PDB file of C-alpha atoms and ligand atoms in Angstrom:
ATOM      1  CA  UNK A   1    -139.018  36.174 -66.118  1.00 46.00           C
ATOM      2  CA  UNK A   2    -136.892  37.254 -68.602  1.00 42.00           C
ATOM      3  CA  UNK A   3    -133.458  38.240 -67.503  1.00 44.00           C
ATOM      4  CA  UNK A   4    -132.404  42.197 -67.763  1.00 46.00           C
ATOM      5  CA  UNK A   5    -130.711  42.780 -70.667  1.00 43.00           C
ATOM      6  CA  UNK A   6    -127.288  44.606 -69.786  1.00 41.00           C
ATOM      7  CA  UNK A   7    -127.668  48.278 -69.384  1.00 38.00           C
ATOM      8  CA  UNK A   8    -125.734  50.755 -66.906  1.00 38.00           C
ATOM      9  CA  UNK A   9    -127.805  51.659 -63.921  1.00 38.00           C
ATOM     10  CA  UNK A  10    -128.235  55.042 -63.770  1.00 38.00           C
ATOM     11  CA  UNK A  11    -130.721  57.693 -62.250  1.00 37.00           C
ATOM     12  CA  UNK A  12    -130.375  60.279 -64.741  1.00 37.00           C
ATOM     13  CA  UNK A  13    -128.437  60.442 -67.813  1.00 37.00           C
ATOM     14  CA  UNK A  14    -130.793  62.244 -70.369  1.00 40.00           C
ATOM     15  CA  UNK A  15    -129.820  65.838 -71.099  1.00 40.00           C
ATOM     16  CA  UNK A  16    -132.583  67.852 -69.499  1.00 39.00           C
ATOM     17  CA  UNK A  17    -135.703  68.226 -72.183  1.00 39.00           C
ATOM     18  CA  UNK A  18    -137.799  71.339 -72.720  1.00 40.00           C
ATOM     19  CA  UNK A  19    -141.159  71.105 -73.480  1.00 40.00           C
ATOM     20  CA  UNK A  20    -142.731  73.728 -74.603  1.00 39.00           C
ATOM     21  CA  UNK A  21    -146.526  74.032 -73.167  1.00 42.00           C
ATOM     22  CA  UNK A  22    -148.507  75.848 -76.046  1.00 39.00           C
ATOM     23  CA  UNK A  23    -151.038  78.030 -74.986  1.00 38.00           C
ATOM     24  CA  UNK A  24    -153.867  76.122 -75.981  1.00 38.00           C
ATOM     25  CA  UNK A  25    -153.636  72.226 -75.034  1.00 38.00           C
ATOM     26  CA  UNK A  26    -155.582  71.164 -77.931  1.00 35.00           C
ATOM     27  CA  UNK A  27    -152.670  72.151 -79.672  1.00 37.00           C
ATOM     28  CA  UNK A  28    -150.490  69.456 -77.911  1.00 36.00           C
ATOM     29  CA  UNK A  29    -151.628  66.727 -79.708  1.00 36.00           C
ATOM     30  CA  UNK A  30    -149.834  67.940 -82.913  1.00 34.00           C
ATOM     31  CA  UNK A  31    -146.638  64.959 -82.365  1.00 35.00           C
ATOM     32  CA  UNK A  32    -149.277  62.183 -81.308  1.00 38.00           C
ATOM     33  CA  UNK A  33    -151.529  59.840 -83.292  1.00 39.00           C
ATOM     34  CA  UNK A  34    -153.104  61.680 -86.069  1.00 37.00           C
ATOM     35  CA  UNK A  35    -155.132  58.298 -87.021  1.00 38.00           C
ATOM     36  CA  UNK A  36    -158.793  58.672 -86.352  1.00 38.00           C
ATOM     37  CA  UNK A  37    -159.902  56.023 -84.128  1.00 43.00           C
ATOM     38  CA  UNK A  38    -162.943  54.141 -84.925  1.00 43.00           C
ATOM     39  CA  UNK A  39    -162.847  52.224 -81.055  1.00 48.00           C
ATOM     40  CA  UNK A  40    -163.574  55.388 -79.725  1.00 49.00           C
ATOM     41  CA  UNK A  41    -167.200  56.171 -80.630  1.00 46.00           C
ATOM     42  CA  UNK A  42    -168.319  58.150 -77.437  1.00 47.00           C
ATOM     43  CA  UNK A  43    -170.229  61.327 -77.115  1.00 43.00           C
ATOM     44  CA  UNK A  44    -166.994  63.077 -78.375  1.00 42.00           C
ATOM     45  CA  UNK A  45    -167.128  61.113 -81.589  1.00 44.00           C
ATOM     46  CA  UNK A  46    -170.525  62.033 -82.081  1.00 40.00           C
ATOM     47  CA  UNK A  47    -169.263  65.449 -82.201  1.00 38.00           C
ATOM     48  CA  UNK A  48    -166.954  64.501 -84.922  1.00 42.00           C
ATOM     49  CA  UNK A  49    -163.905  64.773 -82.585  1.00 56.00           C
ATOM     50  CA  UNK A  50    -161.412  62.041 -82.607  1.00 84.00           C
ATOM     51  CA  UNK A  51    -159.706  60.349 -80.053  1.00 92.00           C
ATOM     52  CA  UNK A  52    -156.602  62.721 -79.968  1.00 94.00           C
ATOM     53  CA  UNK A  53    -158.885  65.581 -79.270  1.00 95.00           C
ATOM     54  CA  UNK A  54    -160.808  64.040 -76.475  1.00 96.00           C
ATOM     55  CA  UNK A  55    -157.603  63.087 -74.924  1.00 97.00           C
ATOM     56  CA  UNK A  56    -156.491  66.673 -75.130  1.00 97.00           C
ATOM     57  CA  UNK A  57    -159.730  67.592 -73.423  1.00 97.00           C
ATOM     58  CA  UNK A  58    -158.559  65.188 -70.448  1.00 98.00           C
ATOM     59  CA  UNK A  59    -155.277  66.244 -70.263  1.00 98.00           C
ATOM     60  CA  UNK A  60    -156.291  69.707 -70.329  1.00 98.00           C
ATOM     61  CA  UNK A  61    -158.604  69.065 -67.068  1.00 98.00           C
ATOM     62  CA  UNK A  62    -155.701  67.299 -65.312  1.00 98.00           C
ATOM     63  CA  UNK A  63    -153.276  70.148 -65.773  1.00 98.00           C
ATOM     64  CA  UNK A  64    -156.208  72.546 -64.634  1.00 97.00           C
ATOM     65  CA  UNK A  65    -156.688  70.180 -61.573  1.00 97.00           C
ATOM     66  CA  UNK A  66    -152.939  70.562 -60.566  1.00 96.00           C
ATOM     67  CA  UNK A  67    -150.716  68.124 -62.928  1.00 97.00           C
ATOM     68  CA  UNK A  68    -147.921  70.172 -63.801  1.00 95.00           C
ATOM     69  CA  UNK A  69    -144.922  68.091 -64.825  1.00 94.00           C
ATOM     70  CA  UNK A  70    -145.348  68.466 -68.663  1.00 93.00           C
ATOM     71  CA  UNK A  71    -143.202  64.979 -69.500  1.00 94.00           C
ATOM     72  CA  UNK A  72    -146.401  63.509 -67.563  1.00 97.00           C
ATOM     73  CA  UNK A  73    -148.919  65.339 -69.318  1.00 97.00           C
ATOM     74  CA  UNK A  74    -147.483  64.772 -73.068  1.00 97.00           C
ATOM     75  CA  UNK A  75    -147.118  60.939 -71.690  1.00 98.00           C
ATOM     76  CA  UNK A  76    -151.029  61.245 -71.075  1.00 98.00           C
ATOM     77  CA  UNK A  77    -151.709  62.766 -74.484  1.00 97.00           C
ATOM     78  CA  UNK A  78    -149.561  60.269 -76.082  1.00 97.00           C
ATOM     79  CA  UNK A  79    -150.784  56.942 -74.670  1.00 98.00           C
ATOM     80  CA  UNK A  80    -154.212  56.277 -76.202  1.00 97.00           C
ATOM     81  CA  UNK A  81    -156.007  54.874 -72.909  1.00 97.00           C
ATOM     82  CA  UNK A  82    -158.876  53.509 -74.999  1.00 96.00           C
ATOM     83  CA  UNK A  83    -156.979  50.849 -76.610  1.00 96.00           C
ATOM     84  CA  UNK A  84    -156.300  49.315 -72.759  1.00 97.00           C
ATOM     85  CA  UNK A  85    -159.885  48.983 -72.691  1.00 97.00           C
ATOM     86  CA  UNK A  86    -162.664  46.326 -73.440  1.00 96.00           C
ATOM     87  CA  UNK A  87    -164.314  48.223 -76.784  1.00 93.00           C
ATOM     88  CA  UNK A  88    -167.948  47.859 -74.541  1.00 95.00           C
ATOM     89  CA  UNK A  89    -166.014  50.760 -72.532  1.00 96.00           C
ATOM     90  CA  UNK A  90    -163.684  52.542 -75.086  1.00 94.00           C
ATOM     91  CA  UNK A  91    -166.528  55.367 -74.777  1.00 94.00           C
ATOM     92  CA  UNK A  92    -165.587  56.238 -71.198  1.00 95.00           C
ATOM     93  CA  UNK A  93    -161.650  55.993 -71.650  1.00 97.00           C
ATOM     94  CA  UNK A  94    -160.923  59.956 -71.513  1.00 97.00           C
ATOM     95  CA  UNK A  95    -163.273  59.996 -68.379  1.00 96.00           C
ATOM     96  CA  UNK A  96    -161.782  60.721 -65.044  1.00 96.00           C
ATOM     97  CA  UNK A  97    -162.805  57.010 -63.992  1.00 96.00           C
ATOM     98  CA  UNK A  98    -161.452  53.711 -63.098  1.00 96.00           C
ATOM     99  CA  UNK A  99    -162.782  51.071 -65.321  1.00 97.00           C
ATOM    100  CA  UNK A 100    -163.013  47.262 -64.912  1.00 97.00           C
ATOM    101  CA  UNK A 101    -160.093  45.657 -66.856  1.00 97.00           C
ATOM    102  CA  UNK A 102    -161.080  41.924 -66.019  1.00 97.00           C
ATOM    103  CA  UNK A 103    -160.117  39.601 -63.427  1.00 96.00           C
ATOM    104  CA  UNK A 104    -162.008  41.190 -60.725  1.00 96.00           C
ATOM    105  CA  UNK A 105    -159.123  44.383 -61.456  1.00 97.00           C
ATOM    106  CA  UNK A 106    -159.547  47.833 -62.678  1.00 96.00           C
ATOM    107  CA  UNK A 107    -157.643  50.629 -64.513  1.00 97.00           C
ATOM    108  CA  UNK A 108    -156.950  53.519 -62.051  1.00 95.00           C
ATOM    109  CA  UNK A 109    -158.399  57.050 -62.797  1.00 96.00           C
ATOM    110  CA  UNK A 110    -156.506  59.349 -64.692  1.00 98.00           C
ATOM    111  CA  UNK A 111    -155.670  61.877 -62.103  1.00 97.00           C
ATOM    112  CA  UNK A 112    -154.389  59.192 -60.175  1.00 97.00           C
ATOM    113  CA  UNK A 113    -152.314  57.925 -62.207  1.00 98.00           C
ATOM    114  CA  UNK A 114    -150.866  61.237 -63.115  1.00 98.00           C
ATOM    115  CA  UNK A 115    -150.571  62.185 -59.603  1.00 98.00           C
ATOM    116  CA  UNK A 116    -148.407  58.978 -58.923  1.00 98.00           C
ATOM    117  CA  UNK A 117    -145.895  59.603 -61.783  1.00 98.00           C
ATOM    118  CA  UNK A 118    -145.463  63.079 -61.214  1.00 96.00           C
ATOM    119  CA  UNK A 119    -144.542  62.130 -57.452  1.00 97.00           C
ATOM    120  CA  UNK A 120    -142.299  59.600 -58.602  1.00 97.00           C
ATOM    121  CA  UNK A 121    -140.795  62.076 -60.634  1.00 94.00           C
ATOM    122  CA  UNK A 122    -140.293  64.578 -58.020  1.00 90.00           C
ATOM    123  CA  UNK A 123    -137.763  62.377 -56.193  1.00 79.00           C
ATOM    124  CA  UNK A 124    -135.162  64.103 -54.026  1.00 59.00           C
ATOM    125  CA  UNK A 125    -132.181  63.315 -55.744  1.00 55.00           C
ATOM    126  CA  UNK A 126    -133.893  63.140 -59.114  1.00 57.00           C
ATOM    127  CA  UNK A 127    -134.173  66.193 -61.403  1.00 54.00           C
ATOM    128  CA  UNK A 128    -137.925  66.830 -62.951  1.00 54.00           C
ATOM    129  CA  UNK A 129    -136.501  67.998 -66.210  1.00 53.00           C
ATOM    130  CA  UNK A 130    -135.037  64.337 -67.589  1.00 87.00           C
ATOM    131  CA  UNK A 131    -136.531  61.213 -67.794  1.00 92.00           C
ATOM    132  CA  UNK A 132    -136.257  58.697 -64.798  1.00 94.00           C
ATOM    133  CA  UNK A 133    -133.902  55.899 -65.023  1.00 93.00           C
ATOM    134  CA  UNK A 134    -135.313  52.573 -64.265  1.00 95.00           C
ATOM    135  CA  UNK A 135    -138.500  52.076 -62.887  1.00 97.00           C
ATOM    136  CA  UNK A 136    -140.440  48.936 -61.322  1.00 98.00           C
ATOM    137  CA  UNK A 137    -144.076  49.181 -61.332  1.00 98.00           C
ATOM    138  CA  UNK A 138    -145.837  46.233 -59.517  1.00 98.00           C
ATOM    139  CA  UNK A 139    -149.244  45.656 -60.876  1.00 98.00           C
ATOM    140  CA  UNK A 140    -149.501  45.786 -64.542  1.00 98.00           C
ATOM    141  CA  UNK A 141    -153.063  45.520 -64.908  1.00 98.00           C
ATOM    142  CA  UNK A 142    -154.268  46.196 -68.615  1.00 98.00           C
ATOM    143  CA  UNK A 143    -150.623  48.179 -68.811  1.00 98.00           C
ATOM    144  CA  UNK A 144    -151.898  51.641 -69.194  1.00 98.00           C
ATOM    145  CA  UNK A 145    -149.484  52.721 -66.455  1.00 98.00           C
ATOM    146  CA  UNK A 146    -146.943  50.814 -67.573  1.00 98.00           C
ATOM    147  CA  UNK A 147    -146.912  52.675 -71.239  1.00 98.00           C
ATOM    148  CA  UNK A 148    -147.097  56.140 -69.568  1.00 98.00           C
ATOM    149  CA  UNK A 149    -144.052  55.211 -67.796  1.00 98.00           C
ATOM    150  CA  UNK A 150    -142.209  54.346 -70.565  1.00 98.00           C
ATOM    151  CA  UNK A 151    -142.721  57.934 -71.611  1.00 97.00           C
ATOM    152  CA  UNK A 152    -141.157  59.406 -69.188  1.00 96.00           C
ATOM    153  CA  UNK A 153    -138.084  56.724 -67.860  1.00 95.00           C
ATOM    154  CA  UNK A 154    -135.223  55.350 -69.490  1.00 93.00           C
ATOM    155  CA  UNK A 155    -136.394  51.689 -68.609  1.00 95.00           C
ATOM    156  CA  UNK A 156    -139.567  49.825 -67.093  1.00 98.00           C
ATOM    157  CA  UNK A 157    -140.247  46.839 -65.698  1.00 98.00           C
ATOM    158  CA  UNK A 158    -143.987  46.041 -64.868  1.00 98.00           C
ATOM    159  CA  UNK A 159    -144.858  42.823 -62.796  1.00 98.00           C
ATOM    160  CA  UNK A 160    -148.421  41.251 -62.947  1.00 98.00           C
ATOM    161  CA  UNK A 161    -149.463  38.390 -60.801  1.00 98.00           C
ATOM    162  CA  UNK A 162    -152.811  37.449 -63.042  1.00 98.00           C
ATOM    163  CA  UNK A 163    -151.492  35.687 -65.998  1.00 98.00           C
ATOM    164  CA  UNK A 164    -154.448  36.688 -68.138  1.00 98.00           C
ATOM    165  CA  UNK A 165    -154.077  40.320 -67.610  1.00 98.00           C
ATOM    166  CA  UNK A 166    -150.150  39.753 -68.268  1.00 98.00           C
ATOM    167  CA  UNK A 167    -150.906  38.404 -71.434  1.00 98.00           C
ATOM    168  CA  UNK A 168    -153.673  40.960 -72.315  1.00 98.00           C
ATOM    169  CA  UNK A 169    -151.164  43.740 -71.290  1.00 98.00           C
ATOM    170  CA  UNK A 170    -148.766  42.430 -73.482  1.00 98.00           C
ATOM    171  CA  UNK A 171    -151.189  42.413 -76.342  1.00 98.00           C
ATOM    172  CA  UNK A 172    -152.296  45.959 -75.628  1.00 98.00           C
ATOM    173  CA  UNK A 173    -148.597  47.608 -75.744  1.00 98.00           C
ATOM    174  CA  UNK A 174    -147.100  45.566 -78.635  1.00 98.00           C
ATOM    175  CA  UNK A 175    -148.683  47.710 -81.113  1.00 97.00           C
ATOM    176  CA  UNK A 176    -146.980  50.297 -79.630  1.00 97.00           C
ATOM    177  CA  UNK A 177    -143.588  49.424 -80.030  1.00 96.00           C
ATOM    178  CA  UNK A 178    -142.073  50.576 -76.773  1.00 98.00           C
ATOM    179  CA  UNK A 179    -138.772  49.100 -76.808  1.00 97.00           C
ATOM    180  CA  UNK A 180    -138.026  50.159 -73.263  1.00 97.00           C
ATOM    181  CA  UNK A 181    -140.774  48.701 -71.450  1.00 98.00           C
ATOM    182  CA  UNK A 182    -140.776  44.952 -70.035  1.00 98.00           C
ATOM    183  CA  UNK A 183    -143.708  43.306 -69.025  1.00 98.00           C
ATOM    184  CA  UNK A 184    -143.339  40.354 -66.516  1.00 98.00           C
ATOM    185  CA  UNK A 185    -145.390  37.545 -65.315  1.00 98.00           C
ATOM    186  CA  UNK A 186    -144.818  37.185 -61.358  1.00 98.00           C
ATOM    187  CA  UNK A 187    -145.464  37.906 -57.485  1.00 98.00           C
ATOM    188  CA  UNK A 188    -144.393  41.914 -57.180  1.00 98.00           C
ATOM    189  CA  UNK A 189    -144.479  41.601 -53.527  1.00 98.00           C
ATOM    190  CA  UNK A 190    -140.690  40.323 -54.227  1.00 96.00           C
ATOM    191  CA  UNK A 191    -140.054  43.346 -56.463  1.00 98.00           C
ATOM    192  CA  UNK A 192    -137.991  42.141 -59.585  1.00 98.00           C
ATOM    193  CA  UNK A 193    -134.252  41.709 -58.013  1.00 98.00           C
ATOM    194  CA  UNK A 194    -132.667  41.495 -61.289  1.00 97.00           C
ATOM    195  CA  UNK A 195    -133.723  45.138 -62.455  1.00 97.00           C
ATOM    196  CA  UNK A 196    -132.546  46.516 -59.068  1.00 98.00           C
ATOM    197  CA  UNK A 197    -131.424  48.989 -58.320  1.00 97.00           C
ATOM    198  CA  UNK A 198    -134.408  51.378 -59.461  1.00 97.00           C
ATOM    199  CA  UNK A 199    -134.611  55.017 -59.709  1.00 95.00           C
ATOM    200  CA  UNK A 200    -138.390  54.713 -59.147  1.00 97.00           C
ATOM    201  CA  UNK A 201    -140.722  52.063 -57.903  1.00 98.00           C
ATOM    202  CA  UNK A 202    -144.340  52.646 -58.407  1.00 98.00           C
ATOM    203  CA  UNK A 203    -147.580  49.984 -57.007  1.00 98.00           C
ATOM    204  CA  UNK A 204    -151.208  49.922 -58.275  1.00 97.00           C
ATOM    205  CA  UNK A 205    -152.059  47.710 -55.261  1.00 97.00           C
ATOM    206  CA  UNK A 206    -151.852  48.521 -51.868  1.00 97.00           C
ATOM    207  CA  UNK A 207    -150.963  45.995 -48.746  1.00 96.00           C
ATOM    208  CA  UNK A 208    -150.745  46.797 -45.102  1.00 96.00           C
ATOM    209  CA  UNK A 209    -147.227  47.392 -45.393  1.00 95.00           C
ATOM    210  CA  UNK A 210    -144.565  48.348 -47.693  1.00 97.00           C
ATOM    211  CA  UNK A 211    -142.330  44.901 -48.870  1.00 98.00           C
ATOM    212  CA  UNK A 212    -139.195  45.166 -47.530  1.00 98.00           C
ATOM    213  CA  UNK A 213    -137.669  44.097 -50.998  1.00 98.00           C
ATOM    214  CA  UNK A 214    -138.880  47.159 -52.520  1.00 98.00           C
ATOM    215  CA  UNK A 215    -136.804  49.368 -50.079  1.00 98.00           C
ATOM    216  CA  UNK A 216    -133.885  47.221 -50.827  1.00 98.00           C
ATOM    217  CA  UNK A 217    -134.302  47.167 -54.686  1.00 98.00           C
ATOM    218  CA  UNK A 218    -134.370  51.458 -54.617  1.00 97.00           C
ATOM    219  CA  UNK A 219    -131.440  52.927 -55.330  1.00 95.00           C
ATOM    220  CA  UNK A 220    -130.189  55.757 -53.437  1.00 94.00           C
ATOM    221  CA  UNK A 221    -132.070  58.887 -54.240  1.00 93.00           C
ATOM    222  CA  UNK A 222    -134.604  56.493 -55.407  1.00 95.00           C
ATOM    223  CA  UNK A 223    -138.348  57.208 -54.803  1.00 97.00           C
ATOM    224  CA  UNK A 224    -141.129  54.976 -54.281  1.00 98.00           C
ATOM    225  CA  UNK A 225    -144.940  55.698 -54.378  1.00 98.00           C
ATOM    226  CA  UNK A 226    -147.616  52.921 -53.375  1.00 98.00           C
ATOM    227  CA  UNK A 227    -150.819  52.882 -52.034  1.00 98.00           C
ATOM    228  CA  UNK A 228    -151.105  51.548 -48.068  1.00 98.00           C
ATOM    229  CA  UNK A 229    -153.382  50.449 -45.671  1.00 96.00           C
ATOM    230  CA  UNK A 230    -152.587  53.115 -42.869  1.00 90.00           C
ATOM    231  CA  UNK A 231    -155.895  52.447 -40.610  1.00 89.00           C
ATOM    232  CA  UNK A 232    -158.238  49.543 -40.675  1.00 86.00           C
ATOM    233  CA  UNK A 233    -159.973  49.966 -43.993  1.00 86.00           C
ATOM    234  CA  UNK A 234    -158.478  53.040 -44.994  1.00 93.00           C
ATOM    235  CA  UNK A 235    -155.639  53.779 -47.810  1.00 97.00           C
ATOM    236  CA  UNK A 236    -153.320  56.502 -48.507  1.00 98.00           C
ATOM    237  CA  UNK A 237    -150.639  56.817 -50.941  1.00 98.00           C
ATOM    238  CA  UNK A 238    -147.138  56.852 -49.213  1.00 98.00           C
ATOM    239  CA  UNK A 239    -143.912  57.841 -50.957  1.00 97.00           C
ATOM    240  CA  UNK A 240    -140.590  56.797 -49.830  1.00 97.00           C
ATOM    241  CA  UNK A 241    -137.533  58.586 -50.429  1.00 96.00           C
ATOM    242  CA  UNK A 242    -134.282  56.623 -50.063  1.00 96.00           C
ATOM    243  CA  UNK A 243    -131.723  59.307 -49.178  1.00 93.00           C
ATOM    244  CA  UNK A 244    -127.781  59.025 -48.003  1.00 92.00           C
ATOM    245  CA  UNK A 245    -129.347  59.826 -44.734  1.00 94.00           C
ATOM    246  CA  UNK A 246    -131.693  56.917 -44.418  1.00 95.00           C
ATOM    247  CA  UNK A 247    -135.266  56.217 -45.267  1.00 96.00           C
ATOM    248  CA  UNK A 248    -138.043  59.089 -45.360  1.00 96.00           C
ATOM    249  CA  UNK A 249    -141.419  58.428 -45.846  1.00 97.00           C
ATOM    250  CA  UNK A 250    -144.854  60.628 -45.964  1.00 97.00           C
ATOM    251  CA  UNK A 251    -148.362  59.703 -45.999  1.00 97.00           C
ATOM    252  CA  UNK A 252    -150.503  61.801 -48.537  1.00 97.00           C
ATOM    253  CA  UNK A 253    -154.194  61.414 -49.364  1.00 97.00           C
ATOM    254  CA  UNK A 254    -156.617  58.708 -49.223  1.00 96.00           C
ATOM    255  CA  UNK A 255    -156.566  56.339 -52.381  1.00 96.00           C
ATOM    256  CA  UNK A 256    -158.351  53.366 -53.141  1.00 94.00           C
ATOM    257  CA  UNK A 257    -156.524  50.647 -55.226  1.00 95.00           C
ATOM    258  CA  UNK A 258    -156.941  46.931 -55.267  1.00 95.00           C
ATOM    259  CA  UNK A 259    -155.353  44.615 -52.904  1.00 96.00           C
ATOM    260  CA  UNK A 260    -151.764  43.598 -53.406  1.00 97.00           C
ATOM    261  CA  UNK A 261    -151.737  39.864 -53.072  1.00 97.00           C
ATOM    262  CA  UNK A 262    -148.730  37.132 -53.119  1.00 97.00           C
ATOM    263  CA  UNK A 263    -148.646  34.537 -55.092  1.00 97.00           C
ATOM    264  CA  UNK A 264    -149.198  34.182 -58.781  1.00 97.00           C
ATOM    265  CA  UNK A 265    -152.925  33.119 -60.620  1.00 96.00           C
TER     266      UNK A 265
HETATM  267  N1  SAH B 301    -151.245  49.870 -63.249  1.00 69.68           N
HETATM  268  C1  SAH B 301    -152.676  49.286 -63.699  1.00 69.68           C
HETATM  269  C2  SAH B 301    -153.431  49.185 -62.651  1.00 69.68           C
HETATM  270  C3  SAH B 301    -153.843  47.570 -62.652  1.00 69.68           C
HETATM  271  S1  SAH B 301    -154.585  47.041 -60.702  1.00 69.68           S
HETATM  272  C4  SAH B 301    -153.251  49.857 -64.495  1.00 69.68           C
HETATM  273  O1  SAH B 301    -152.500  50.876 -65.610  1.00 69.68           O
HETATM  274  O2  SAH B 301    -154.032  49.687 -65.440  1.00 69.68           O
HETATM  275  C5  SAH B 301    -153.323  46.643 -59.771  1.00 69.68           C
HETATM  276  C6  SAH B 301    -152.782  45.352 -60.553  1.00 69.68           C
HETATM  277  O3  SAH B 301    -152.161  45.011 -59.590  1.00 69.68           O
HETATM  278  C7  SAH B 301    -153.807  44.070 -60.581  1.00 69.68           C
HETATM  279  O4  SAH B 301    -154.048  43.649 -61.934  1.00 69.68           O
HETATM  280  C8  SAH B 301    -153.186  43.270 -59.736  1.00 69.68           C
HETATM  281  O5  SAH B 301    -153.724  41.845 -60.509  1.00 69.68           O
HETATM  282  C9  SAH B 301    -152.195  43.351 -59.061  1.00 69.68           C
HETATM  283  N2  SAH B 301    -151.015  43.034 -58.590  1.00 69.68           N
HETATM  284  C10 SAH B 301    -151.663  42.624 -57.174  1.00 69.68           C
HETATM  285  N3  SAH B 301    -150.940  41.911 -56.250  1.00 69.68           N
HETATM  286  C11 SAH B 301    -149.831  41.962 -56.979  1.00 69.68           C
HETATM  287  C12 SAH B 301    -148.614  41.368 -56.521  1.00 69.68           C
HETATM  288  N4  SAH B 301    -147.897  40.905 -55.901  1.00 69.68           N
HETATM  289  N5  SAH B 301    -147.603  41.285 -57.702  1.00 69.68           N
HETATM  290  C13 SAH B 301    -147.973  41.558 -59.328  1.00 69.68           C
HETATM  291  N6  SAH B 301    -149.043  42.388 -59.653  1.00 69.68           N
HETATM  292  C14 SAH B 301    -150.046  42.585 -58.403  1.00 69.68           C
END
């Protein structure tokens, strides 16, 4: 693991950003990549649409499905999900589905990723208008969620236990030049103490409980969002807020994530 560059630990520094949502979500793409992407053949390209248009359609559906945080929606518009997938699967990149990314792992469904990042940004002591401070993701996988997080946070550490996936994620994000995203190879069960305290911790893999280290590494006012087995064979999203009065835990909807496994591969 590389050591953390020095920067002040702050939960919130950016001035509130006013993001104006135009009436037609299709016009939101004006700021995103305009290059035609041949890697997204899809039904849509058969209709003469490029990847930004298909992505805008996905984001429109997510917004209609209840995702409200405009910074999250803008990140979903900006990050090209098809770049994180095998070319054979690129045509499904903008469907609301999880897909294999190799090594027995999956990229999460866009609506689950959006929901989790939105929840992360609603921590009690965080304003939802600005960016999050420093964030830790456990389970980089192909790097998609990490790239999204880099758009809504000041600094992101993302840790992956499978070397091959860590390397693939590095390849995936390199051309995106996300200077505030740090990918790490290691066991995320331990968190990443060198980057602590975190304004937000988000896990893309679920165990039987939330490791104590994660809670220790959360800043006061910070929020943790993770899948966890609450009853045998069933996983739910768990939200933990570290408040001045103590830890507050809520159990939300059922989810279906790959298992959180200790050790590296
Ligand atoms: N956020 C990812 C989802 C990847 S799936 C994406 O956007 O694609 C979850 C990932 O968690 C898998 O790659 C798995 O290897 C990883 N994982 C499971 N246990 C882990 C641990 N203890 N430390 C780090 N990564 C872990």
